[in-house]
Amino acid sequence: MAAFSSLGYVRARIADVQAWREFAFDTIGFAEGNGPNAESVYLRTDEHTYRFELVPGERDEVLAIGWQVADSGSLGLVRETLEKAGVAVTPLSLAEAANRHVEEAISFTDPSGFTIEVFHGPLLDHSPVLTKYGARFVNGDLGLGHVVLPVRDIESARRFYTEVLDFASRGSFRVGPPDHPIWIRFMGVNPRHHSLALIPGSRPDGPGIVHVMVEVDALDDVGRALDRVTKAGYHLSSTLGRHTNDKMISFYVRTPGGWDLEFGCEGMLVGPDHVAEEMTADSYWGHEWARG
């Protein structure tokens, strides 16, 4: 099967539009994107018209995770692979695809209950990306960044993404007692170390996302963003630190949607010969986690 090319977008429902606008534009410094839904808040980081679509609603919850493939032929291969595996696939109508600002897309539900959309032909905006504080995001062929999802059966989810969808295994981190270990699994679809991670958990009342990572190209922009979120009084879920697996220097801040945004730089790129390894610590330094 043709490989997925990148994490394309995240669509989420949000309960407090004004809080999100203040967080995303005034504090973090995303550029404002555009799309067909006049009520949605679109966050832009590169030439894609948006990377996040935030849809107003009664509660905070993930709506869909969008994965990009190269072209119509690749999308057809993904659909064929899913149907052979017994997964029901729904093609998006032309109007629905246009509403996503993509040429063609399909939708399905993964084993953990997440709505997954696969698309090709994103609509591009060739005007300058005007972020409020001048930060430049690392996207392009690497995609949005990475997303971490809570799953009840992590081995079933891992097998689905690696054996059915052909995501590359990019290592693990063991949690729990030695005689009943549970692994956090990291997977990639391009040279970014990982575009997807699966963590033990469930989402009966939560937003359904643990965190989304976005990367910028300069450490100073990470530090300035950390200053802004601290000054504005947002909950710092983790202090600044450097991860062991992808070498990312980052911090984590709680968004108004109840999930975390990881904001970092210096993420490691890997090649096709990368060997997956098990980490015994999540960070070389820093990343002191605060609960609540």
Short mmCIF file of C-alpha atoms in Angstrom, two decimals, residues 183-286:
data_model
loop_
_atom_site.label_atom_id
_atom_site.label_comp_id
_atom_site.label_asym_id
_atom_site.label_seq_id
_atom_site.Cartn_x
_atom_site.Cartn_y
_atom_site.Cartn_z
CA TRP A 183 3.57 0.54 26.19
CA ILE A 184 3.07 3.97 24.76
CA ARG A 185 3.57 3.45 21.01
CA PHE A 186 5.06 5.94 18.55
CA MET A 187 4.51 5.70 14.78
CA GLY A 188 5.61 7.69 11.76
CA VAL A 189 4.69 8.19 8.13
CA ASN A 190 7.56 10.42 6.98
CA PRO A 191 10.98 11.59 8.28
CA ARG A 192 9.40 13.30 11.31
CA HIS A 193 10.17 10.92 14.18
CA HIS A 194 6.50 10.31 14.89
CA SER A 195 3.25 11.71 13.59
CA LEU A 196 1.04 9.52 15.80
CA ALA A 197 1.36 8.20 19.33
CA LEU A 198 -1.03 5.91 21.17
CA ILE A 199 -1.30 6.03 24.95
CA PRO A 200 -3.36 3.84 27.29
CA GLY A 201 -6.58 5.59 28.22
CA SER A 202 -10.19 6.23 27.34
CA ARG A 203 -12.34 9.23 26.53
CA PRO A 204 -15.82 8.81 28.05
CA ASP A 205 -16.04 12.47 29.04
CA GLY A 206 -12.80 13.93 27.70
CA PRO A 207 -11.99 15.69 24.44
CA GLY A 208 -10.41 12.57 22.91
CA ILE A 209 -6.99 14.11 22.29
CA VAL A 210 -4.08 13.89 24.72
CA HIS A 211 -2.05 16.48 22.86
CA VAL A 212 -1.08 17.84 19.47
CA MET A 213 2.51 18.90 18.79
CA VAL A 214 3.44 21.85 16.62
CA GLU A 215 7.06 22.65 15.80
CA VAL A 216 8.77 25.96 15.11
CA ASP A 217 12.23 26.49 13.68
CA ALA A 218 13.90 28.44 16.51
CA LEU A 219 14.42 27.81 20.21
CA ASP A 220 13.91 31.50 20.96
CA ASP A 221 10.35 31.26 19.63
CA VAL A 222 9.69 28.36 22.01
CA GLY A 223 11.03 30.41 24.91
CA ARG A 224 9.00 33.47 24.00
CA ALA A 225 5.83 31.39 23.67
CA LEU A 226 6.54 29.87 27.08
CA ASP A 227 6.86 33.37 28.54
CA ARG A 228 3.53 34.37 27.00
CA VAL A 229 1.54 31.36 28.24
CA THR A 230 3.03 31.75 31.70
CA LYS A 231 2.26 35.48 31.83
CA ALA A 232 -1.29 34.87 30.59
CA GLY A 233 -1.89 32.33 33.36
CA TYR A 234 -2.52 29.21 31.28
CA HIS A 235 -2.01 25.83 32.95
CA LEU A 236 1.49 24.59 32.14
CA SER A 237 1.07 20.83 31.86
CA SER A 238 4.82 20.34 31.51
CA THR A 239 7.83 22.55 31.91
CA LEU A 240 10.42 22.97 29.18
CA GLY A 241 12.45 19.84 28.44
CA ARG A 242 14.07 17.69 25.75
CA HIS A 243 12.49 14.35 24.85
CA THR A 244 14.60 11.22 24.48
CA ASN A 245 12.89 9.81 21.39
CA ASP A 246 12.43 12.70 18.96
CA LYS A 247 14.93 15.06 20.72
CA MET A 248 12.26 17.79 20.72
CA ILE A 249 12.77 20.73 23.07
CA SER A 250 9.25 21.67 24.11
CA PHE A 251 6.72 22.59 26.74
CA TYR A 252 3.07 21.58 27.10
CA VAL A 253 0.20 23.99 27.76
CA ARG A 254 -3.45 23.16 28.43
CA THR A 255 -5.69 24.52 25.69
CA PRO A 256 -9.20 25.89 26.30
CA GLY A 257 -10.43 22.59 24.82
CA GLY A 258 -9.06 20.52 27.68
CA TRP A 259 -6.25 18.90 25.70
CA ASP A 260 -2.60 19.91 25.59
CA LEU A 261 -0.60 21.69 22.92
CA GLU A 262 3.07 20.72 22.76
CA PHE A 263 5.09 23.63 21.38
CA GLY A 264 8.64 22.73 20.44
CA CYS A 265 11.65 22.85 18.15
CA GLU A 266 14.63 20.78 16.99
CA GLY A 267 12.64 17.61 16.33
CA MET A 268 14.76 14.75 14.97
CA LEU A 269 14.32 13.46 11.43
CA VAL A 270 14.80 9.76 10.68
CA GLY A 271 15.41 7.70 7.57
CA PRO A 272 13.88 4.46 6.26
CA ASP A 273 16.53 2.47 8.13
CA HIS A 274 15.53 3.88 11.52
CA VAL A 275 15.44 1.19 14.22
CA ALA A 276 12.61 1.42 16.74
CA GLU A 277 13.78 1.42 20.35
CA GLU A 278 12.26 1.39 23.82
CA MET A 279 12.83 4.50 25.93
CA THR A 280 13.30 4.19 29.69
CA ALA A 281 12.74 7.92 30.32
CA ASP A 282 10.61 10.37 28.40
CA SER A 283 13.11 13.23 28.63
CA TYR A 284 16.82 13.93 29.07
CA TRP A 285 15.99 16.93 31.23
CA GLY A 286 13.00 19.05 32.18
#
